[in-house]
Amino acid sequence: MNITLKVWRQKNASEPGALVQYDVKGIVPEMSFLEMLDTLNEQLLAKGEDPLAFDSDCREGICGMCDLIIDGQAHGPDKGATTCQLHMRRYKDGDVVTVEPFRSKAFPIVKDLVVDRSAFDRIQAAGGFVSINTGNAVDGNNILIPHDKAEKAMDAAACIGCGACVAACPNASAMLFVAAKVSQYALLPQGQPEREKRVLAMREAMDAEGFGHCTNEYECEAACPKEIKISNIARLNREFLRATLVSE
Amino acid sequence: MKLESKVPTGPIEKSWDKHRFELKLVNPANKRKFKILVVGTGLAGASAAASCAELGYQVEVFCVQDSPRRAHSIAAQGGINAAKNYPNDGDSVWRLFYDTIKGGDFRAREANVYRLAQVSNSIIDQCVAQGVPFAREYGGTLSNRSFGGAQVSRTFYARGQTGQQLLLGAYSALMRQVGAGAVKMHTRSEMLDLVVVDGAARGIITRDLATGKVERHAGDAVLLCTGGYGNVFYLSTNANSCNVTATWRAYKRGAAFANPCYTQIHPTCVPVTGEYQSKLTLMSESLRNDGRVWVPLKKGDDRKPQDIPEAERDYYLERKYPAFGNLVPRDIASRAAKQMTDDGRGVGKTGLSVYLDFADAIKRIGLDKVKEKYGNLFDMYHHITDEDPYQQPMRIYPAVHYTMGGLWVDYNLMTTVPGLFCLGEANFSDHGANRLGASALMQGLADGYFVLPYTIGGYLTGNKLPKVTTDHKAFTEAEGSVNARTKALLGANGKKAPSVLHRELGHVMWNNVGMGRNAKGLKEALSRIPEIRAEFWKNVSVVGSGEDFNQTLERAGRVADFLEFGELLAKDALVREESCGGHFREEHQTPDGEAKRDDEKFAHVAAWEYKGEGQEPARHTEPLTFENVHIAQRNYA
Ligand SMILES: Cc1cc2nc3c(=O)[nH]c(=O)nc-3n(C[C@H](O)[C@H](O)[C@H](O)COP(=O)(O)OP(=O)(O)OC[C@H]3O[C@@H](n4cnc5c(N)ncnc54)[C@H](O)[C@@H]3O)c2cc1C
Ligand code: SF4
Ligand code: FES
């Protein structure tokens, strides 16, 4: 099958970009979307043309590296899936598909479809951890965690840090990402000692990075490949409120 | 080259304690004077970096991804072993040690493996304390499951995302140190050479992948935690950026490369369908706890699986290995699958797959329980194949998965280059010729949290390390060679994308150096690889420049290294005239098709020394002795 792509090309952060059209031939339905882009790149290289830059690594939906806006949707049309999990059987011969980078002020463009998401690392460095030193932990079974609590914490912990929530949000808010981390720790006994400090520090770091505010658009939840629930944002807000009360 | 293992003498149970006591300590006030360069942020690198920073050393960390959290460890699904014996089913440090030695087909160093089993329990405690959401029983205690090669339930897990959760734990520990200013993090930075001054590792040359800038970094020790080289086969379960570059460059600077031919082929992967594929996805081995593996009894039976009656199915693992059944170790399960497809009884369009069937499990424990245990794996399978494993059996086939070979290290995890340490999958040490499931995560974290933080102190106090700055001529020379190589890659001006040539190499590797190997095929590979390499340097197409973000250049550099390394792998396989673990030499099998070791000739580690461009590398050996585990034929029947 043949597909027409309209792809965002941009040399670097300072130069303007534009959509460029490519016809990709010889696509089979079993290919993943990224494998289709690989095919295009091999064709471009054979002609000595500059291939498309895009990020990916694990290609199985877990590393959080792939990040495309496909026809206006972060990670493309499939629900609960990353870009690398999207397959070409979704498309038919002759389709025209637009591919753009995750856009947000806090994620500057590196080249073409590649953006810099290091703001997420800085938010984590501000407080997304339990301060425990190596070598002094008590036996794991000394910390009992009810099955359901552990499962809920795991639901939140499943965030892969891809940034689709930011890209999908009209305000480019990072609330879902931050909420996932804060929720995981808030639900677990290990997270309690730094509970207030953590939420305050992470929220502050998030604002400092230039992410927007949450106005309950629900776009993040819809775009999230790991189906992180918006209820985590409610918990984040409660945690934040609680922390401001407790710490004053 | 001398291979001194530095294994302490005396009873094995005491080795590590004794060794730790004898290692010199670094005065706390002096620690901050030492700088440690950590390359890689997987489980091994992130845990080592966090622990070293906690101890007070200056630490700089490098990784090729845009964030340390994306290191390939993130993809591990099934779980991590520890000898906690929580299920009270007879586990112990000794049994974990025994299973690992036997599972590795008696090709690992006893003392290392014992230490691994010993610290395994602390790993779980450490990760729980970090807030890793391990699966729990209703009463709140930690859950366990079983894994290939073991008859006890010793695997801890977090759904099918254990690697992700363990890595996020180590990453959060690392980020805490970054936030505290104790670690300087360099993302999108690729180590392209090692700098050796007066015989010791004193720095690295990196390329900032976003800007193209080549940088020099000096330090007192370098830790390579750069993962495995499975991608030499092109298709593997590894992430795209897994590569051999860092360890290969270290090899060229004097670090011995041990057992490169030890490749693990994992039995439960999504089968290959076409040429366009960029990777093969693993289906966790934990699926074999409840899934039953079978093929039709009759050759060429192309009925739908549902239409094949029980009596016409061959549950070949249960038949051949009744004691372990579907849970035999990976090398055994992989070879058995190959035998079935070679025999013409494979299923699916290509005939290159076998069934992994959950129908019985769904009947026995119910759909909900199956969903809870394996749901995300089922979804993943569904996404890739468009087939619903709740309705029909999965189709699986073996794929290259893990590499047991790596840089040779002594008991301190130091390579043959003083000051150069190697941790995790990148070293050769703990798995022998076959890695048991759930033990790589264990090894990565053991190395990083509980071994290296001690042994590095011994090195730093025990040696005079004069101050070295990045203007030293060794840095100039190394940077020069990096630049020359970049220029050569950009100058080739050919027609083929690096991935195309990588695929050609992969075909040779899989066909001739893959699941079964013989002298003829290996010799063929040894003549083909230099041809592909020659073509690469003539005909590779790398567009753009070295001065900005250039993914083709990155890829080309890694493929160039695979093209050299693949040859060493094949050489090692040719010399090792025996079958052991994941290294199956077809000439050496028992009458019933099982691997036949030759302990007389090959109970040793083979470590290769680089002798210069165009020269034959030298093969050295470290004899392996088995004083605690009786060396025996592996038998899982
Ligand atoms: C799909 C899959 C499932 C698995 N499941 C399990 C399991 O259930 N249980 C288990 O025990 N094991 C499992 N394994 C094996 C295990 O995940 C790996 O062996 C282990 O995570 C390797 O960790 P590591 O820290 O050594 O390396 P990695 O996690 O691979 O990290 C390598 C690091 O090195 C960096 N790097 C590489 N080259 C360079 C360079 N030149 N310059 C700078 N940085 C560089 C990378 O950026 C990365 O940060 C699985 C493996 C795969 C592929
Ligand atoms: S919350 Fe979802 S969309 Fe946002 S970073 Fe995490 S996984 Fe990605
Ligand atoms: S490439 Fe890893 S999530 Fe898509």
CSV table of C-alpha atoms in Angstrom, one decimal, chain A residues 8-188:
chain,number,residue,atom,x,y,z
A,8,TRP,CA,7.1,18.5,10.0
A,9,ARG,CA,10.7,19.3,9.0
A,10,GLN,CA,12.7,21.7,11.1
A,11,LYS,CA,16.5,21.9,11.1
A,12,ASN,CA,16.8,23.0,14.7
A,13,ALA,CA,15.1,25.0,17.4
A,14,SER,CA,15.9,28.4,16.0
A,15,GLU,CA,15.0,27.9,12.3
A,16,PRO,CA,11.4,27.8,11.1
A,17,GLY,CA,9.8,24.5,10.2
A,18,ALA,CA,7.3,23.5,7.6
A,19,LEU,CA,5.2,20.5,6.5
A,20,VAL,CA,6.9,18.5,3.7
A,21,GLN,CA,5.2,15.9,1.6
A,22,TYR,CA,6.5,12.4,1.0
A,23,ASP,CA,5.0,9.5,-0.8
A,24,VAL,CA,5.9,6.2,0.8
A,25,LYS,CA,5.5,3.1,-1.2
A,26,GLY,CA,5.6,-0.6,-0.4
A,27,ILE,CA,3.9,-0.5,3.0
A,28,VAL,CA,2.5,-3.7,4.5
A,29,PRO,CA,-0.2,-3.7,7.1
A,30,GLU,CA,1.9,-5.6,9.6
A,31,MET,CA,4.5,-2.8,9.7
A,32,SER,CA,4.4,-0.5,12.7
A,33,PHE,CA,4.1,3.2,12.0
A,34,LEU,CA,7.7,3.7,13.0
A,35,GLU,CA,8.8,0.9,10.7
A,36,MET,CA,7.0,2.8,7.9
A,37,LEU,CA,9.1,5.8,8.8
A,38,ASP,CA,12.2,3.7,8.8
A,39,THR,CA,11.3,2.6,5.3
A,40,LEU,CA,10.9,6.2,4.2
A,41,ASN,CA,14.3,7.0,5.7
A,42,GLU,CA,16.0,4.2,3.9
A,43,GLN,CA,14.6,5.4,0.7
A,44,LEU,CA,15.7,9.0,1.4
A,45,LEU,CA,19.2,7.8,2.3
A,46,ALA,CA,19.5,5.8,-0.9
A,47,LYS,CA,18.9,9.1,-2.7
A,48,GLY,CA,21.3,11.0,-0.5
A,49,GLU,CA,18.5,13.1,1.1
A,50,ASP,CA,18.4,14.0,4.8
A,51,PRO,CA,16.2,11.4,6.6
A,52,LEU,CA,13.5,12.4,9.1
A,53,ALA,CA,14.7,12.7,12.7
A,54,PHE,CA,12.3,11.0,15.2
A,55,ASP,CA,12.8,9.4,18.6
A,56,SER,CA,12.1,5.8,19.5
A,57,ASP,CA,14.0,3.1,21.3
A,58,CYS,CA,12.2,0.1,22.8
A,59,ARG,CA,9.5,-0.1,20.1
A,60,GLU,CA,7.2,-2.0,22.4
A,61,GLY,CA,5.5,0.7,24.3
A,62,ILE,CA,7.5,1.0,27.5
A,63,CYS,CA,10.4,3.4,27.2
A,64,GLY,CA,8.3,6.4,26.5
A,65,MET,CA,10.8,7.7,23.9
A,66,CYS,CA,8.6,7.7,20.8
A,67,ASP,CA,6.4,10.8,20.5
A,68,LEU,CA,4.6,11.8,17.4
A,69,ILE,CA,1.4,13.8,16.8
A,70,ILE,CA,-0.3,11.8,14.1
A,71,ASP,CA,-3.3,13.6,12.4
A,72,GLY,CA,-3.5,15.8,15.4
A,73,GLN,CA,-3.5,13.1,18.0
A,74,ALA,CA,-0.6,12.4,20.4
A,75,HIS,CA,0.6,8.8,19.7
A,76,GLY,CA,-1.9,8.5,16.9
A,77,PRO,CA,-5.5,7.2,16.7
A,78,ASP,CA,-5.2,4.0,18.8
A,79,LYS,CA,-6.4,4.3,22.4
A,80,GLY,CA,-4.0,3.3,25.2
A,81,ALA,CA,-1.1,2.9,22.8
A,82,THR,CA,2.2,4.5,22.1
A,83,THR,CA,3.3,5.6,18.6
A,84,CYS,CA,5.5,2.5,18.3
A,85,GLN,CA,2.5,0.3,19.0
A,86,LEU,CA,0.5,1.8,16.1
A,87,HIS,CA,0.4,-0.5,13.1
A,88,MET,CA,-0.2,0.3,9.4
A,89,ARG,CA,-3.2,-2.0,9.2
A,90,ARG,CA,-5.0,1.1,10.7
A,91,TYR,CA,-4.5,2.8,7.3
A,92,LYS,CA,-5.6,2.1,3.8
A,93,ASP,CA,-3.9,2.6,0.4
A,94,GLY,CA,-3.8,6.3,-0.6
A,95,ASP,CA,-4.4,7.8,2.9
A,96,VAL,CA,-2.8,11.1,3.7
A,97,VAL,CA,-1.3,11.3,7.1
A,98,THR,CA,0.1,14.3,8.9
A,99,VAL,CA,3.0,13.9,11.4
A,100,GLU,CA,4.1,16.5,13.8
A,101,PRO,CA,6.3,16.8,16.9
A,102,PHE,CA,4.9,17.0,20.5
A,103,ARG,CA,4.5,20.8,20.7
A,104,SER,CA,4.9,22.7,24.0
A,105,LYS,CA,7.0,25.6,25.2
A,106,ALA,CA,8.5,23.3,27.8
A,107,PHE,CA,9.6,20.8,25.2
A,108,PRO,CA,11.8,22.7,22.7
A,109,ILE,CA,12.4,21.2,19.3
A,110,VAL,CA,15.7,19.5,18.7
A,111,LYS,CA,15.2,18.6,15.0
A,112,ASP,CA,12.2,17.6,12.9
A,113,LEU,CA,10.0,15.5,15.1
A,114,VAL,CA,12.5,15.3,18.1
A,115,VAL,CA,11.8,17.4,21.1
A,116,ASP,CA,13.6,17.9,24.4
A,117,ARG,CA,11.6,16.5,27.3
A,118,SER,CA,14.3,17.0,30.0
A,119,ALA,CA,11.9,19.2,31.9
A,120,PHE,CA,10.4,16.0,33.2
A,121,ASP,CA,13.7,14.8,34.6
A,122,ARG,CA,14.1,18.1,36.4
A,123,ILE,CA,10.7,17.8,38.0
A,124,GLN,CA,11.7,14.3,39.2
A,125,ALA,CA,15.0,15.6,40.6
A,126,ALA,CA,13.0,18.2,42.6
A,127,GLY,CA,11.2,15.5,44.7
A,128,GLY,CA,10.1,12.5,42.7
A,129,PHE,CA,11.8,10.0,45.0
A,130,VAL,CA,12.0,8.5,48.5
A,131,SER,CA,15.1,9.5,50.3
A,132,ILE,CA,16.5,6.1,51.2
A,133,ASN,CA,20.2,5.3,51.2
A,134,THR,CA,21.5,2.0,49.9
A,135,GLY,CA,22.3,-0.6,52.4
A,136,ASN,CA,20.0,0.0,55.3
A,137,ALA,CA,16.6,-1.1,54.2
A,138,VAL,CA,14.4,-3.3,56.4
A,139,ASP,CA,13.1,-6.6,55.2
A,140,GLY,CA,10.6,-6.0,52.4
A,141,ASN,CA,7.8,-7.8,54.2
A,142,ASN,CA,8.1,-5.4,57.2
A,143,ILE,CA,6.3,-2.9,55.1
A,144,LEU,CA,2.9,-4.4,54.5
A,145,ILE,CA,0.9,-3.0,51.7
A,146,PRO,CA,-2.6,-4.2,51.0
A,147,HIS,CA,-3.1,-5.8,47.6
A,148,ASP,CA,-5.5,-3.1,46.4
A,149,LYS,CA,-3.3,-0.2,47.5
A,150,ALA,CA,-0.3,-1.8,45.7
A,151,GLU,CA,-2.4,-2.2,42.6
A,152,LYS,CA,-3.5,1.4,42.7
A,153,ALA,CA,0.0,2.6,43.2
A,154,MET,CA,1.0,0.5,40.3
A,155,ASP,CA,-1.7,2.0,38.1
A,156,ALA,CA,-0.1,5.4,38.7
A,157,ALA,CA,3.4,4.1,38.5
A,158,ALA,CA,2.8,2.8,35.0
A,159,CYS,CA,3.4,6.3,33.6
A,160,ILE,CA,6.2,6.1,31.0
A,161,GLY,CA,7.1,9.8,31.0
A,162,CYS,CA,6.3,10.2,27.3
A,163,GLY,CA,4.8,13.7,27.5
A,164,ALA,CA,1.7,12.9,25.4
A,165,CYS,CA,-0.4,14.5,28.2
A,166,VAL,CA,1.4,17.7,27.8
A,167,ALA,CA,1.2,17.6,24.0
A,168,ALA,CA,-2.5,16.9,24.1
A,169,CYS,CA,-3.4,19.5,26.6
A,170,PRO,CA,-4.5,22.9,25.2
A,171,ASN,CA,-2.6,24.5,28.1
A,172,ALA,CA,0.4,22.2,27.7
A,173,SER,CA,0.0,21.3,31.4
A,174,ALA,CA,2.2,18.5,32.9
A,175,MET,CA,-0.4,17.8,35.6
A,176,LEU,CA,-1.1,14.2,34.7
A,177,PHE,CA,2.6,13.3,34.7
A,178,VAL,CA,3.2,14.9,38.0
A,179,ALA,CA,0.0,13.6,39.4
A,180,ALA,CA,1.0,10.0,38.5
A,181,LYS,CA,4.3,10.2,40.4
A,182,VAL,CA,2.8,12.1,43.4
A,183,SER,CA,-0.1,9.6,43.6
A,184,GLN,CA,2.2,6.5,43.5
A,185,TYR,CA,4.1,7.7,46.5
A,186,ALA,CA,1.1,9.2,48.3
A,187,LEU,CA,-0.6,5.8,48.2
A,188,LEU,CA,2.4,3.9,49.6
